[in-house]
mmCIF file of C-alpha atoms and ligand atoms in Angstrom:
data_model
loop_
_atom_site.group_PDB
_atom_site.id
_atom_site.type_symbol
_atom_site.label_atom_id
_atom_site.label_comp_id
_atom_site.label_asym_id
_atom_site.label_seq_id
_atom_site.Cartn_x
_atom_site.Cartn_y
_atom_site.Cartn_z
ATOM 1 C CA MET A 1 150.107 30.398 43.563
ATOM 2 C CA ASN A 2 149.323 33.957 44.631
ATOM 3 C CA ILE A 3 145.605 33.198 44.899
ATOM 4 C CA ILE A 4 146.313 30.137 47.085
ATOM 5 C CA ARG A 5 148.533 32.236 49.342
ATOM 6 C CA PHE A 6 145.847 34.910 49.515
ATOM 7 C CA VAL A 7 143.097 32.433 50.478
ATOM 8 C CA LEU A 8 145.339 30.659 53.010
ATOM 9 C CA GLY A 9 146.208 34.029 54.522
ATOM 10 C CA LYS A 10 142.534 34.903 54.931
ATOM 11 C CA ILE A 11 141.838 31.516 56.584
ATOM 12 C CA ILE A 12 144.758 32.006 58.985
ATOM 13 C CA LEU A 13 143.544 35.494 59.908
ATOM 14 C CA PHE A 14 139.970 34.250 60.371
ATOM 15 C CA PHE A 15 140.995 31.469 62.782
ATOM 16 C CA ASP A 16 143.356 33.807 64.568
ATOM 17 C CA TRP A 17 140.481 36.237 65.069
ATOM 18 C CA LEU A 18 138.103 33.442 66.100
ATOM 19 C CA THR A 19 140.436 32.002 68.732
ATOM 20 C CA SER A 20 142.298 35.147 69.725
ATOM 21 C CA PRO A 21 143.689 34.724 73.279
ATOM 22 C CA LYS A 22 142.693 37.034 76.097
ATOM 23 C CA PRO A 23 145.492 38.952 77.792
ATOM 24 C CA LEU A 24 146.506 37.359 81.094
ATOM 25 C CA ASN A 25 145.518 39.210 84.201
ATOM 26 C CA PHE A 26 148.861 40.652 85.317
ATOM 27 C CA SER A 27 149.295 42.977 88.284
ATOM 28 C CA SER A 28 149.741 46.668 87.517
ATOM 29 C CA GLU A 29 153.392 46.375 88.651
ATOM 30 C CA LYS A 30 154.012 43.570 86.190
ATOM 31 C CA LEU A 31 152.309 45.495 83.387
ATOM 32 C CA GLU A 32 154.460 48.540 84.113
ATOM 33 C CA PHE A 33 157.588 46.369 84.249
ATOM 34 C CA ILE A 34 156.756 44.889 80.834
ATOM 35 C CA GLN A 35 155.852 48.217 79.294
ATOM 36 C CA ASN A 36 159.117 49.790 80.464
ATOM 37 C CA LYS A 37 161.220 46.958 79.152
ATOM 38 C CA VAL A 38 159.620 46.757 75.697
ATOM 39 C CA LYS A 39 159.050 50.415 74.963
ATOM 40 C CA LYS A 40 161.865 50.709 72.413
ATOM 41 C CA MET A 41 161.100 47.452 70.639
ATOM 42 C CA GLU A 42 159.524 46.939 67.243
ATOM 43 C CA ILE A 43 158.428 43.833 65.417
ATOM 44 C CA TYR A 44 158.487 43.322 61.659
ATOM 45 C CA GLU A 45 155.851 40.986 60.315
ATOM 46 C CA PHE A 46 153.559 39.994 57.488
ATOM 47 C CA ARG A 47 149.986 40.094 58.749
ATOM 48 C CA ALA A 48 148.999 36.569 57.644
ATOM 49 C CA CYS A 49 152.328 34.792 58.185
ATOM 50 C CA PRO A 50 151.653 31.855 60.567
ATOM 51 C CA PHE A 51 154.937 32.398 62.428
ATOM 52 C CA CYS A 52 154.009 36.057 62.948
ATOM 53 C CA VAL A 53 150.522 35.061 64.107
ATOM 54 C CA LYS A 54 152.136 32.763 66.695
ATOM 55 C CA VAL A 55 154.330 35.585 68.052
ATOM 56 C CA ARG A 56 151.471 38.100 67.933
ATOM 57 C CA ARG A 57 149.218 35.781 69.934
ATOM 58 C CA PHE A 58 151.977 35.238 72.481
ATOM 59 C CA MET A 59 152.463 38.997 72.783
ATOM 60 C CA LYS A 60 148.752 39.642 73.167
ATOM 61 C CA LYS A 61 148.420 36.979 75.866
ATOM 62 C CA ASN A 62 151.366 38.415 77.766
ATOM 63 C CA ASN A 63 150.382 42.081 77.467
ATOM 64 C CA ILE A 64 153.378 42.951 75.297
ATOM 65 C CA ILE A 65 152.490 46.046 73.308
ATOM 66 C CA ILE A 66 155.093 47.220 70.819
ATOM 67 C CA LYS A 67 155.155 48.907 67.445
ATOM 68 C CA VAL A 68 154.264 46.509 64.619
ATOM 69 C CA LYS A 69 155.745 47.108 61.171
ATOM 70 C CA ASP A 70 154.109 45.302 58.269
ATOM 71 C CA ALA A 71 156.998 44.604 55.923
ATOM 72 C CA ARG A 72 154.718 43.170 53.223
ATOM 73 C CA ARG A 73 152.588 46.279 52.761
ATOM 74 C CA ASN A 74 155.234 48.895 53.485
ATOM 75 C CA LYS A 75 158.355 48.794 51.332
ATOM 76 C CA ASP A 76 160.210 51.197 53.651
ATOM 77 C CA PHE A 77 159.760 48.739 56.518
ATOM 78 C CA ALA A 78 160.919 45.897 54.262
ATOM 79 C CA ASN A 79 164.059 47.865 53.359
ATOM 80 C CA GLU A 80 164.722 48.731 57.022
ATOM 81 C CA LEU A 81 164.551 45.031 57.818
ATOM 82 C CA ILE A 82 166.842 43.975 54.961
ATOM 83 C CA ASN A 83 169.397 46.708 55.648
ATOM 84 C CA GLY A 84 169.336 46.351 59.427
ATOM 85 C CA GLY A 85 168.677 42.682 60.048
ATOM 86 C CA GLY A 86 170.275 41.336 56.891
ATOM 87 C CA LYS A 87 167.337 39.591 55.228
ATOM 88 C CA LEU A 88 163.644 39.856 54.454
ATOM 89 C CA GLN A 89 162.296 37.267 56.865
ATOM 90 C CA VAL A 90 159.526 37.738 59.384
ATOM 91 C CA PRO A 91 158.872 37.809 62.237
ATOM 92 C CA CYS A 92 161.911 39.826 63.324
ATOM 93 C CA LEU A 93 162.189 41.667 66.631
ATOM 94 C CA ARG A 94 164.250 44.854 66.748
ATOM 95 C CA PHE A 95 165.350 45.807 70.234
ATOM 96 C CA ASN A 96 167.825 48.074 72.035
ATOM 97 C CA ASN A 97 167.397 50.544 69.230
ATOM 98 C CA ASP A 98 170.690 52.308 70.018
ATOM 99 C CA GLU A 99 172.621 49.116 69.451
ATOM 100 C CA ASN A 100 170.166 47.878 66.817
ATOM 101 C CA LYS A 101 169.793 44.227 67.622
ATOM 102 C CA TRP A 102 167.659 42.113 65.316
ATOM 103 C CA LEU A 103 166.235 38.779 66.358
ATOM 104 C CA TYR A 104 164.768 36.410 63.765
ATOM 105 C CA GLU A 105 162.929 33.095 64.349
ATOM 106 C CA SER A 106 159.539 33.011 66.046
ATOM 107 C CA ASN A 107 160.611 30.526 68.748
ATOM 108 C CA ASP A 108 163.739 32.545 69.567
ATOM 109 C CA ILE A 109 161.630 35.712 69.862
ATOM 110 C CA ILE A 110 159.173 34.000 72.214
ATOM 111 C CA ASN A 111 161.975 32.519 74.320
ATOM 112 C CA PHE A 112 163.698 35.901 74.449
ATOM 113 C CA PHE A 113 160.489 37.495 75.776
ATOM 114 C CA ILE A 114 160.062 34.722 78.366
ATOM 115 C CA ASP A 115 163.575 35.322 79.748
ATOM 116 C CA TYR A 116 163.727 39.092 79.373
ATOM 117 C CA LEU A 117 160.275 39.740 80.842
ATOM 118 C CA GLU A 118 160.479 36.973 83.443
ATOM 119 C CA LEU A 119 157.389 35.209 82.121
ATOM 120 C CA ASN A 120 156.459 31.650 82.977
ATOM 121 C CA ASN A 121 157.145 28.957 80.431
ATOM 122 C CA GLU A 122 153.522 27.769 80.620
ATOM 123 C CA GLN A 123 152.493 31.071 79.096
ATOM 124 C CA LYS A 124 154.309 30.162 75.917
ATOM 125 C CA ARG A 125 151.316 29.688 73.611
HETATM 126 N N1 GSH B 201 161.592 29.586 61.003
HETATM 127 C C1 GSH B 201 161.076 30.904 60.818
HETATM 128 C C2 GSH B 201 160.234 30.912 59.560
HETATM 129 C C3 GSH B 201 159.791 32.316 59.173
HETATM 130 C C4 GSH B 201 159.273 32.372 57.744
HETATM 131 O O1 GSH B 201 159.352 31.402 56.969
HETATM 132 N N2 GSH B 201 158.726 33.530 57.376
HETATM 133 C C5 GSH B 201 158.288 33.735 56.024
HETATM 134 C C6 GSH B 201 156.865 34.323 55.995
HETATM 135 S S1 GSH B 201 155.675 33.207 56.636
HETATM 136 C C7 GSH B 201 159.177 34.773 55.372
HETATM 137 O O2 GSH B 201 159.671 35.663 56.016
HETATM 138 N N3 GSH B 201 159.385 34.647 54.064
HETATM 139 C C8 GSH B 201 160.139 35.624 53.312
HETATM 140 C C9 GSH B 201 159.399 36.118 52.107
HETATM 141 O O3 GSH B 201 158.241 35.731 51.909
HETATM 142 O O4 GSH B 201 159.973 36.960 51.411
HETATM 143 C C10 GSH B 201 160.319 31.342 62.057
HETATM 144 O O5 GSH B 201 159.868 30.473 62.838
HETATM 145 O O6 GSH B 201 160.212 32.558 62.315
#
């Protein structure tokens, strides 16, 4: 089972690399707006998780640069996620660090970004 997961993970990462989206050409004002709004955010992920790949590609396309915490490789990150968010499931977005809000579910994370950063719906994938 582990070997199948390993091989599948490598295939997912290969295709992600092969078809990696280019960042959209936003104005400098828009880039600054995004950067200011996301600067305290962090995302917990497993590198080869397909749901994480989906969110990562969305973030890359929309110029969303935040700290990425690999909760598979780093046990401290995994514990942070379990203690803070309530469960070990990725992807999970941590935002408003003072209030510590944790958002699970890849589609909810993408929709949150679309609303919060005033992105167009067509930019979803
Ligand atoms: N519906 C969720 C599914 C997320 C999911 O299944 N994530 C898996 C990794 S691909 C996970 O966190 N599994 C927990 C574990 O492996 O311990 C989403 O869209 O984000």
